[in-house]
Amino acid sequence: MSEQSRASFGGKLSAILVAAGSAIGLGSIWRFPYMAGENGGAAFLLVYLICVFVVGIPVMLGEFAVGRATKLNAVGGYRSLSRPWRWLGYNGVLGALLISGYYYIVAGWSLEYMVSSFSGLYSSGVSFSEQFAQFQASPRQAIYTVIFILLTHLIIIRGVEKGIEKASKVMMPALFIILIIMAVRVAFMPGAGEGYRFFLSPDFSEAFSADTIFTAIGQAFFSLSVGMGCMVTYASYFKKENNLTSTSMSVALLTLMVAVLAGLVIFPAVFSAGLEPAEGASLIFITLPEIFKDMPMASVWSAAFFLLLTLASLTSTISFHEVLTAYFAEEHNLSRKVATRITSALSILLCMLSLMWVFDIDFAGIKIEKISCFEIFDYATANILMPLGGLLTCVFVAWWMKPDFLRNEMTNYGALKGRAYPLLRFALRYVTPLLIIYIFIKNLGLF
Ligand code: PHE
């Protein structure tokens, strides 16, 4: 695709908005509390915070640099800079494919909850965990998944990303506001204090397990949409005046704020309602209704929240759909329309696989009963493909490419001062990759 025919995002704010739109979504609001709940709460929060700064921001900057410098999709971008590195792009395409294989399912849950806020969620008298289980056992789950994929498809095919960009300007502040209202509301719930302790006061007497750090790094990659070419693809639509450094920092901070707010809402409510923080993937769907149920106009608040969560998920699904669509269109010379169709069809296929296939693993000493494709796709992307992609991005940007590459992209060829350049280059060369390697090795149990 020629440079002229490529769309570009508007100004500075748009760059931040679209990248934050990709980052902020189920990762911060659904996955973060679920992971924190299973991994010790406050300890997890602390490690996650460190990972966002030490790993997330440098890798995001590296991806921005590649995307804007080449103005190409993930595969084409790396390839045009150095042929063998196209494999890093393929890693991203595979990651986007696997994320598509389960993210839409959870997004569909949000859509269902928005609708059922008015139709029974609060009036059926059945416990919220029972209602969630019933929903998962019904065909509605698959239907909502497909609806979500079609919604994403329509937005991409109509090229109404601009509309989404505009909607984000209203949606994101609204999401913040409703989360703040909910955070204030839960503070008054009896027994909330236990939740704050769980989420905010780390227990240093217990050693941080390698597993906690591994999970937190994975969460940082996932929630910031880095390590899989998504930010390469998005930055390919950035303008040459955009300040990549401040954009990556703003996006990371906004995402972090949403995740922390989500934790401040969920954990007090979990303890107040006598639920388990390590509930797993259903955590927010059985906890949040507990907050709304005693509020005046419960259905309205609940529907408003799940609407915002649905929209936040939509700006994320658009972004990984776009990684695949841009790849098919540009690398296989297909029209955007056909590329979009292929991507959506693959997404439906993989999601159905995730919904239907549960099996046991008994291989090479690993025994896991009843594991689903859903869990495998999630684990493979967040804990393996994305950190691997992040590691290779560091090596590529800070070791393979000449120093000028990063400096030029960070300073916009001398127009900006780029004061953070030495620090970020140092991080990209040593700190970030070594941390990822260490964690990989540690987790494989090699020492
Ligand atoms: N960051 C998104 C979220 O938190 C998920 C995502 C991952 C989007 C990777 C694009 C690429 O919901």
Short mmCIF file of C-alpha atoms and ligand atoms in Angstrom, two decimals:
data_model
loop_
_atom_site.label_atom_id
_atom_site.label_comp_id
_atom_site.label_asym_id
_atom_site.label_seq_id
_atom_site.Cartn_x
_atom_site.Cartn_y
_atom_site.Cartn_z
CA MET A 1 0.00 0.00 0.00
CA SER A 2 1.47 3.37 -0.92
CA GLU A 3 2.14 5.91 1.73
CA GLN A 4 -0.43 8.34 0.39
CA SER A 5 -3.26 5.88 0.52
CA ARG A 6 -2.67 5.04 4.18
CA ALA A 7 -4.96 6.74 6.58
CA SER A 8 -3.45 8.55 9.53
CA PHE A 9 -4.76 9.51 12.91
CA GLY A 10 -5.38 13.16 13.71
CA GLY A 11 -3.22 15.09 16.15
CA LYS A 12 -1.31 14.42 19.30
CA LEU A 13 -4.34 13.68 21.41
CA SER A 14 -5.65 11.23 18.84
CA ALA A 15 -2.45 9.23 18.93
CA ILE A 16 -2.74 8.90 22.70
CA LEU A 17 -6.44 8.16 22.50
CA VAL A 18 -6.26 5.40 19.95
CA ALA A 19 -3.28 3.73 21.59
CA ALA A 20 -4.94 4.02 25.01
CA GLY A 21 -8.13 2.71 23.40
CA SER A 22 -6.26 -0.42 22.41
CA ALA A 23 -4.57 -0.75 25.78
CA ILE A 24 -7.48 -0.04 28.09
CA GLY A 25 -10.03 -2.80 27.99
CA LEU A 26 -10.72 -6.16 29.52
CA GLY A 27 -7.02 -6.45 30.35
CA SER A 28 -7.23 -3.79 33.03
CA ILE A 29 -10.79 -4.26 34.19
CA TRP A 30 -11.35 -8.01 33.92
CA ARG A 31 -7.94 -9.71 33.70
CA PHE A 32 -6.01 -7.53 36.14
CA PRO A 33 -8.31 -8.08 39.17
CA TYR A 34 -8.61 -11.75 38.27
CA MET A 35 -4.81 -12.19 38.17
CA ALA A 36 -4.23 -10.03 41.26
CA GLY A 37 -6.88 -12.02 43.12
CA GLU A 38 -5.13 -15.28 42.31
CA ASN A 39 -1.64 -14.00 43.01
CA GLY A 40 -1.66 -12.36 46.39
CA GLY A 41 -3.28 -8.98 45.69
CA ALA A 42 -0.94 -6.23 46.82
CA ALA A 43 2.25 -8.14 45.98
CA PHE A 44 0.96 -8.58 42.47
CA LEU A 45 0.02 -4.91 42.18
CA LEU A 46 3.52 -3.87 43.20
CA VAL A 47 5.26 -6.15 40.71
CA TYR A 48 2.81 -5.16 37.99
CA LEU A 49 3.55 -1.48 38.60
CA ILE A 50 7.28 -2.08 38.25
CA CYS A 51 6.74 -4.14 35.09
CA VAL A 52 4.71 -1.37 33.46
CA PHE A 53 7.59 1.06 33.89
CA VAL A 54 10.55 -1.23 33.34
CA VAL A 55 9.11 -3.41 30.60
CA GLY A 56 5.91 -1.90 29.23
CA ILE A 57 6.98 1.66 28.43
CA PRO A 58 10.34 0.80 26.79
CA VAL A 59 8.83 -1.95 24.62
CA MET A 60 5.90 0.25 23.62
CA LEU A 61 8.32 2.98 22.59
CA GLY A 62 10.34 0.48 20.56
CA GLU A 63 7.19 -0.66 18.75
CA PHE A 64 6.10 2.91 18.11
CA ALA A 65 9.50 3.63 16.57
CA VAL A 66 9.29 0.67 14.19
CA GLY A 67 5.71 1.40 13.19
CA ARG A 68 6.10 5.08 12.51
CA ALA A 69 9.46 4.72 10.80
CA THR A 70 8.19 2.12 8.35
CA LYS A 71 4.49 2.98 8.04
CA LEU A 72 3.73 -0.70 7.60
CA ASN A 73 1.97 -3.58 9.32
CA ALA A 74 3.84 -5.64 11.91
CA VAL A 75 5.37 -8.14 9.48
CA GLY A 76 6.10 -5.62 6.73
CA GLY A 77 7.51 -3.15 9.22
CA TYR A 78 10.16 -5.45 10.64
CA ARG A 79 10.87 -6.96 7.25
CA SER A 80 11.50 -3.59 5.62
CA LEU A 81 14.10 -2.81 8.27
CA SER A 82 15.73 -6.22 8.23
CA ARG A 83 14.48 -9.30 6.43
CA PRO A 84 15.13 -11.99 9.07
CA TRP A 85 13.27 -9.92 11.64
CA ARG A 86 9.99 -10.38 9.82
CA TRP A 87 9.59 -13.37 12.15
CA LEU A 88 9.07 -10.96 14.98
CA GLY A 89 6.15 -9.59 13.02
CA TYR A 90 4.79 -13.11 12.52
CA ASN A 91 5.01 -13.65 16.26
CA GLY A 92 2.70 -10.66 16.62
CA VAL A 93 0.28 -11.93 13.99
CA LEU A 94 0.08 -15.27 15.76
CA GLY A 95 -0.46 -13.47 19.07
CA ALA A 96 -3.30 -11.41 17.58
CA LEU A 97 -4.87 -14.57 16.23
CA LEU A 98 -4.79 -16.36 19.57
CA ILE A 99 -6.09 -13.31 21.45
CA SER A 100 -8.94 -13.17 18.95
CA GLY A 101 -9.65 -16.76 19.95
CA TYR A 102 -10.89 -15.84 23.40
CA TYR A 103 -11.05 -12.08 23.98
CA TYR A 104 -14.34 -11.78 22.10
CA ILE A 105 -15.86 -14.34 24.44
CA VAL A 106 -15.22 -12.20 27.51
CA ALA A 107 -16.30 -9.10 25.61
CA GLY A 108 -19.51 -11.00 24.88
CA TRP A 109 -19.98 -11.55 28.61
CA SER A 110 -19.89 -7.81 29.08
CA LEU A 111 -22.47 -7.33 26.35
CA GLU A 112 -24.72 -9.95 27.94
CA TYR A 113 -24.43 -8.26 31.33
CA MET A 114 -25.35 -4.93 29.82
CA VAL A 115 -28.54 -6.43 28.42
CA SER A 116 -29.40 -8.61 31.40
CA SER A 117 -29.00 -5.66 33.77
CA PHE A 118 -32.53 -4.88 32.65
CA SER A 119 -33.75 -8.42 32.22
CA GLY A 120 -33.40 -10.47 35.31
CA LEU A 121 -29.89 -10.05 36.66
CA TYR A 122 -31.22 -8.13 39.65
CA SER A 123 -34.72 -9.51 39.84
CA SER A 124 -34.39 -13.26 39.37
CA GLY A 125 -33.41 -13.91 42.99
CA VAL A 126 -30.74 -16.39 41.85
CA SER A 127 -27.21 -15.78 43.19
CA PHE A 128 -24.84 -13.96 40.84
CA SER A 129 -22.41 -16.85 40.64
CA GLU A 130 -25.23 -19.22 39.78
CA GLN A 131 -26.47 -16.82 37.10
CA PHE A 132 -23.00 -16.64 35.60
CA ALA A 133 -22.73 -20.43 35.53
CA GLN A 134 -26.14 -20.67 33.87
CA PHE A 135 -25.14 -18.13 31.26
CA GLN A 136 -21.95 -20.02 30.48
CA ALA A 137 -23.89 -23.21 30.01
CA SER A 138 -26.34 -21.62 27.59
CA PRO A 139 -25.95 -21.00 23.85
CA ARG A 140 -26.29 -17.28 24.56
CA GLN A 141 -22.59 -17.20 25.29
CA ALA A 142 -21.70 -18.20 21.74
CA ILE A 143 -24.29 -15.83 20.32
CA TYR A 144 -22.89 -12.83 22.17
CA THR A 145 -19.38 -13.79 21.10
CA VAL A 146 -20.40 -13.79 17.46
CA ILE A 147 -22.30 -10.52 17.87
CA PHE A 148 -19.16 -8.93 19.26
CA ILE A 149 -17.04 -10.17 16.37
CA LEU A 150 -19.60 -8.85 13.88
CA LEU A 151 -19.66 -5.49 15.65
CA THR A 152 -15.90 -5.22 15.35
CA HIS A 153 -16.11 -6.40 11.75
CA LEU A 154 -18.64 -3.73 10.84
CA ILE A 155 -16.60 -0.95 12.36
CA ILE A 156 -13.47 -2.04 10.53
CA ILE A 157 -15.17 -2.66 7.19
CA ARG A 158 -16.94 0.65 7.21
CA GLY A 159 -13.70 2.38 8.12
CA VAL A 160 -15.50 4.16 10.93
CA GLU A 161 -12.44 4.05 13.16
CA LYS A 162 -12.61 7.82 13.07
CA GLY A 163 -16.01 7.62 14.68
CA ILE A 164 -14.61 5.38 17.34
CA GLU A 165 -11.77 7.80 17.84
CA LYS A 166 -14.31 10.52 18.50
CA ALA A 167 -16.42 8.29 20.72
CA SER A 168 -13.32 7.49 22.77
CA LYS A 169 -13.05 11.11 23.74
CA VAL A 170 -16.33 10.79 25.60
CA MET A 171 -16.16 7.14 26.52
CA MET A 172 -12.81 7.17 28.29
CA PRO A 173 -13.56 10.01 30.69
CA ALA A 174 -16.97 8.43 31.30
CA LEU A 175 -15.30 5.14 32.17
CA PHE A 176 -13.05 6.92 34.64
CA ILE A 177 -15.97 8.72 36.23
CA ILE A 178 -18.11 5.63 36.67
CA LEU A 179 -15.16 3.72 38.13
CA ILE A 180 -14.56 6.54 40.60
CA ILE A 181 -18.22 6.61 41.60
CA MET A 182 -18.10 2.85 42.13
CA ALA A 183 -14.87 3.13 44.13
CA VAL A 184 -16.52 5.65 46.45
CA ARG A 185 -19.63 3.54 46.74
CA VAL A 186 -17.77 0.34 47.75
CA ALA A 187 -15.88 2.23 50.46
CA PHE A 188 -19.15 2.32 52.39
CA MET A 189 -19.86 -1.38 52.10
CA PRO A 190 -19.40 -3.30 55.36
CA GLY A 191 -16.17 -5.24 55.53
CA ALA A 192 -14.56 -3.25 52.70
CA GLY A 193 -11.41 -2.67 54.78
CA GLU A 194 -10.29 -6.26 54.34
CA GLY A 195 -10.33 -5.71 50.58
CA TYR A 196 -8.11 -2.62 50.78
CA ARG A 197 -5.66 -4.55 52.91
CA PHE A 198 -5.59 -7.38 50.39
CA PHE A 199 -5.05 -5.07 47.43
CA LEU A 200 -2.83 -2.37 48.91
CA SER A 201 -0.71 -3.75 51.68
CA PRO A 202 1.83 -6.28 50.45
CA ASP A 203 2.98 -8.96 52.79
CA PHE A 204 6.78 -8.78 52.60
CA SER A 205 7.21 -11.69 54.95
CA GLU A 206 6.23 -13.95 52.10
CA ALA A 207 8.74 -14.19 49.28
CA PHE A 208 7.50 -13.05 45.91
CA SER A 209 7.30 -16.21 43.93
CA ALA A 210 8.76 -16.38 40.44
CA ASP A 211 5.28 -17.23 39.36
CA THR A 212 3.88 -13.93 40.61
CA ILE A 213 6.52 -12.00 38.65
CA PHE A 214 5.94 -14.13 35.57
CA THR A 215 2.20 -13.52 35.72
CA ALA A 216 2.68 -9.81 36.39
CA ILE A 217 4.98 -9.38 33.38
CA GLY A 218 2.44 -11.19 31.25
CA GLN A 219 -0.28 -8.92 32.58
CA ALA A 220 1.81 -5.83 31.81
CA PHE A 221 2.29 -6.95 28.21
CA PHE A 222 -1.33 -7.88 27.78
CA SER A 223 -2.84 -4.79 29.34
CA LEU A 224 -0.59 -2.43 27.40
CA SER A 225 -1.08 -4.30 24.09
CA VAL A 226 2.68 -4.58 23.62
CA GLY A 227 4.91 -7.38 22.39
CA MET A 228 2.71 -8.42 19.49
CA GLY A 229 2.90 -5.79 16.83
CA CYS A 230 -0.28 -3.99 17.78
CA MET A 231 1.51 -0.78 18.63
CA VAL A 232 3.66 -1.19 15.50
CA THR A 233 0.51 -1.29 13.42
CA TYR A 234 -1.07 1.66 15.24
CA ALA A 235 2.07 3.78 15.14
CA SER A 236 2.21 3.24 11.39
CA TYR A 237 -0.76 5.63 11.28
CA PHE A 238 0.91 8.21 13.58
CA LYS A 239 2.13 11.53 12.28
CA LYS A 240 5.74 12.54 12.12
CA GLU A 241 5.14 15.28 14.71
CA ASN A 242 3.83 12.90 17.38
CA ASN A 243 6.05 12.66 20.43
CA LEU A 244 6.51 8.92 20.80
CA THR A 245 8.04 9.06 24.27
CA SER A 246 5.30 11.09 25.89
CA THR A 247 2.65 9.12 24.02
CA SER A 248 3.93 5.82 25.40
CA MET A 249 4.14 7.24 28.91
CA SER A 250 0.63 8.70 28.80
CA VAL A 251 -0.84 5.46 27.49
CA ALA A 252 0.90 3.43 30.19
CA LEU A 253 -0.19 5.78 32.96
CA LEU A 254 -3.81 5.87 31.83
CA THR A 255 -3.91 2.08 31.64
CA LEU A 256 -2.35 1.79 35.05
CA MET A 257 -4.89 4.19 36.53
CA VAL A 258 -7.79 2.16 35.17
CA ALA A 259 -6.31 -1.08 36.51
CA VAL A 260 -5.73 0.37 39.98
CA LEU A 261 -9.23 1.85 40.02
CA ALA A 262 -10.66 -1.51 38.99
CA GLY A 263 -8.82 -3.13 41.90
CA LEU A 264 -10.10 -0.48 44.29
CA VAL A 265 -13.62 -1.27 43.17
CA ILE A 266 -13.45 -5.05 43.05
CA PHE A 267 -11.54 -6.13 46.15
CA PRO A 268 -13.50 -4.25 48.81
CA ALA A 269 -16.65 -5.60 47.17
CA VAL A 270 -15.26 -9.15 47.08
CA PHE A 271 -14.57 -9.15 50.79
CA SER A 272 -17.73 -7.33 51.69
CA ALA A 273 -19.84 -9.89 49.85
CA GLY A 274 -17.90 -12.80 51.34
CA LEU A 275 -16.61 -13.94 47.94
CA GLU A 276 -13.22 -15.38 47.03
CA PRO A 277 -10.58 -13.09 45.44
CA ALA A 278 -9.13 -16.12 43.66
CA GLU A 279 -12.44 -16.81 41.96
CA GLY A 280 -10.85 -16.79 38.49
CA ALA A 281 -12.19 -15.54 35.19
CA SER A 282 -15.69 -14.95 36.50
CA LEU A 283 -14.50 -12.64 39.32
CA ILE A 284 -15.80 -9.29 38.07
CA PHE A 285 -19.01 -10.75 36.73
CA ILE A 286 -20.08 -12.09 40.08
CA THR A 287 -18.63 -9.28 42.18
CA LEU A 288 -19.70 -6.11 40.41
CA PRO A 289 -23.42 -6.89 40.55
CA GLU A 290 -22.99 -7.06 44.35
CA ILE A 291 -22.04 -3.39 44.26
CA PHE A 292 -24.95 -2.32 42.12
CA LYS A 293 -27.67 -4.43 43.65
CA ASP A 294 -28.36 -2.17 46.64
CA MET A 295 -27.91 1.10 44.80
CA PRO A 296 -30.96 3.10 43.73
CA MET A 297 -31.55 2.41 40.03
CA ALA A 298 -29.31 -0.65 40.15
CA SER A 299 -30.14 -1.69 36.59
CA VAL A 300 -29.24 1.70 35.16
CA TRP A 301 -25.86 1.88 36.91
CA SER A 302 -25.09 -1.67 36.02
CA ALA A 303 -26.05 -1.25 32.37
CA ALA A 304 -24.05 1.98 32.15
CA PHE A 305 -20.97 0.28 33.53
CA PHE A 306 -21.21 -2.74 31.24
CA LEU A 307 -21.87 -0.47 28.28
CA LEU A 308 -18.64 1.39 28.99
CA LEU A 309 -16.78 -1.88 29.48
CA THR A 310 -18.20 -3.09 26.18
CA LEU A 311 -17.01 0.06 24.43
CA ALA A 312 -13.59 -0.17 26.05
CA SER A 313 -13.37 -3.78 24.85
CA LEU A 314 -14.45 -2.72 21.38
CA THR A 315 -11.56 -0.27 21.04
CA SER A 316 -9.27 -3.18 21.96
CA THR A 317 -10.82 -5.76 19.65
CA ILE A 318 -10.57 -3.26 16.80
CA SER A 319 -6.85 -3.01 17.46
CA PHE A 320 -5.96 -6.68 17.25
CA HIS A 321 -8.41 -7.19 14.41
CA GLU A 322 -6.52 -4.42 12.64
CA VAL A 323 -3.16 -6.19 13.17
CA LEU A 324 -4.53 -9.17 11.26
CA THR A 325 -6.46 -7.18 8.68
CA ALA A 326 -3.46 -4.96 7.86
CA TYR A 327 -1.28 -8.06 7.65
CA PHE A 328 -3.58 -9.95 5.26
CA ALA A 329 -4.25 -6.88 3.14
CA GLU A 330 -0.69 -5.65 2.81
CA GLU A 331 1.30 -8.89 2.88
CA HIS A 332 -1.04 -10.97 0.76
CA ASN A 333 -2.24 -8.22 -1.52
CA LEU A 334 -5.88 -8.60 -0.65
CA SER A 335 -8.49 -5.87 -0.57
CA ARG A 336 -9.30 -4.49 2.89
CA LYS A 337 -12.73 -6.01 2.58
CA VAL A 338 -11.50 -9.53 1.97
CA ALA A 339 -8.80 -9.17 4.62
CA THR A 340 -11.41 -8.07 7.15
CA ARG A 341 -13.64 -11.01 6.28
CA ILE A 342 -10.84 -13.53 6.65
CA THR A 343 -9.92 -12.08 10.04
CA SER A 344 -13.48 -12.16 11.33
CA ALA A 345 -14.08 -15.69 10.06
CA LEU A 346 -10.91 -16.92 11.76
CA SER A 347 -11.96 -15.18 14.96
CA ILE A 348 -15.34 -16.91 14.97
CA LEU A 349 -13.71 -20.25 14.31
CA LEU A 350 -11.19 -19.92 17.12
CA CYS A 351 -13.73 -18.62 19.62
CA MET A 352 -16.02 -21.54 18.93
CA LEU A 353 -13.08 -23.85 19.51
CA SER A 354 -12.42 -22.11 22.82
CA LEU A 355 -16.02 -22.47 23.87
CA MET A 356 -16.36 -26.09 23.01
CA TRP A 357 -13.07 -27.79 23.57
CA VAL A 358 -12.08 -28.83 27.07
CA PHE A 359 -9.53 -31.60 27.48
CA ASP A 360 -6.94 -33.11 29.81
CA ILE A 361 -3.21 -32.73 29.36
CA ASP A 362 -0.99 -35.60 30.38
CA PHE A 363 2.29 -35.04 28.62
CA ALA A 364 5.95 -35.01 29.61
CA GLY A 365 5.18 -35.03 33.29
CA ILE A 366 2.64 -32.21 33.01
CA LYS A 367 -0.80 -33.20 34.16
CA ILE A 368 -3.67 -30.76 33.90
CA GLU A 369 -7.26 -31.79 34.06
CA LYS A 370 -10.00 -30.04 32.19
CA ILE A 371 -8.09 -27.28 30.48
CA SER A 372 -9.83 -25.32 27.75
CA CYS A 373 -8.52 -23.69 24.60
CA PHE A 374 -9.66 -20.45 26.22
CA GLU A 375 -7.07 -20.86 28.98
CA ILE A 376 -4.39 -22.09 26.62
CA PHE A 377 -4.84 -19.16 24.23
CA ASP A 378 -4.72 -16.71 27.14
CA TYR A 379 -1.63 -18.27 28.67
CA ALA A 380 0.17 -18.68 25.35
CA THR A 381 -0.30 -15.02 24.40
CA ALA A 382 0.17 -13.16 27.67
CA ASN A 383 2.84 -15.37 29.18
CA ILE A 384 4.78 -16.60 26.18
CA LEU A 385 4.25 -14.88 22.83
CA MET A 386 4.03 -11.31 24.11
CA PRO A 387 7.03 -11.43 26.48
CA LEU A 388 9.00 -13.18 23.73
CA GLY A 389 7.94 -10.49 21.26
CA GLY A 390 8.90 -7.84 23.81
CA LEU A 391 12.31 -9.38 24.37
CA LEU A 392 13.01 -9.54 20.65
CA THR A 393 11.75 -5.98 20.19
CA CYS A 394 14.39 -4.83 22.70
CA VAL A 395 17.11 -6.75 20.91
CA PHE A 396 16.00 -5.40 17.55
CA VAL A 397 15.61 -1.76 18.49
CA ALA A 398 18.55 -1.39 20.85
CA TRP A 399 21.11 -3.93 19.57
CA TRP A 400 20.38 -4.70 15.94
CA MET A 401 19.45 -1.23 14.69
CA LYS A 402 21.97 1.60 14.87
CA PRO A 403 21.55 4.00 17.82
CA ASP A 404 20.38 6.66 15.37
CA PHE A 405 17.21 4.74 14.68
CA LEU A 406 15.78 5.11 18.15
CA ARG A 407 17.24 8.59 18.66
CA ASN A 408 15.71 9.90 15.44
CA GLU A 409 12.32 8.47 16.25
CA MET A 410 12.42 9.77 19.81
CA THR A 411 13.53 13.26 18.82
CA ASN A 412 11.57 13.41 15.56
CA TYR A 413 14.87 13.90 13.72
CA GLY A 414 16.12 16.59 16.06
CA ALA A 415 12.89 18.55 16.49
CA LEU A 416 12.48 17.39 20.09
CA LYS A 417 15.08 17.30 22.81
CA GLY A 418 14.63 13.62 23.63
CA ARG A 419 16.03 13.93 27.14
CA ALA A 420 14.81 10.47 28.05
CA TYR A 421 16.75 8.86 25.20
CA PRO A 422 19.81 7.67 27.19
CA LEU A 423 17.63 6.22 29.92
CA LEU A 424 15.26 4.43 27.57
CA ARG A 425 18.05 3.13 25.40
CA PHE A 426 19.73 1.75 28.49
CA ALA A 427 16.49 0.10 29.55
CA LEU A 428 15.93 -1.36 26.10
CA ARG A 429 19.51 -2.65 25.87
CA TYR A 430 19.93 -4.14 29.31
CA VAL A 431 17.25 -3.85 31.97
CA THR A 432 14.14 -4.92 30.07
CA PRO A 433 15.60 -7.84 28.10
CA LEU A 434 17.54 -9.19 31.07
CA LEU A 435 14.49 -9.08 33.27
CA ILE A 436 12.42 -10.97 30.70
CA ILE A 437 15.17 -13.56 30.15
CA TYR A 438 15.59 -14.02 33.89
CA ILE A 439 11.93 -14.61 34.40
CA PHE A 440 11.67 -17.03 31.50
CA ILE A 441 14.58 -19.08 32.80
CA LYS A 442 13.38 -18.98 36.35
CA ASN A 443 9.97 -20.13 35.32
CA LEU A 444 11.25 -23.01 33.31
CA GLY A 445 12.80 -24.09 36.58
CA LEU A 446 16.31 -24.12 35.15
CA PHE A 447 17.85 -22.66 38.29
N1 PHE B 1 -4.67 -4.40 25.97
C1 PHE B 1 -5.93 -4.93 25.66
C2 PHE B 1 -6.76 -4.97 26.94
O1 PHE B 1 -6.25 -4.77 27.98
C3 PHE B 1 -5.85 -6.28 25.02
C4 PHE B 1 -4.98 -6.30 23.83
C5 PHE B 1 -3.84 -7.06 23.82
C6 PHE B 1 -5.29 -5.54 22.72
C7 PHE B 1 -3.00 -7.08 22.72
C8 PHE B 1 -4.47 -5.56 21.60
C9 PHE B 1 -3.35 -6.33 21.62
O2 PHE B 1 -7.90 -5.24 26.92
#
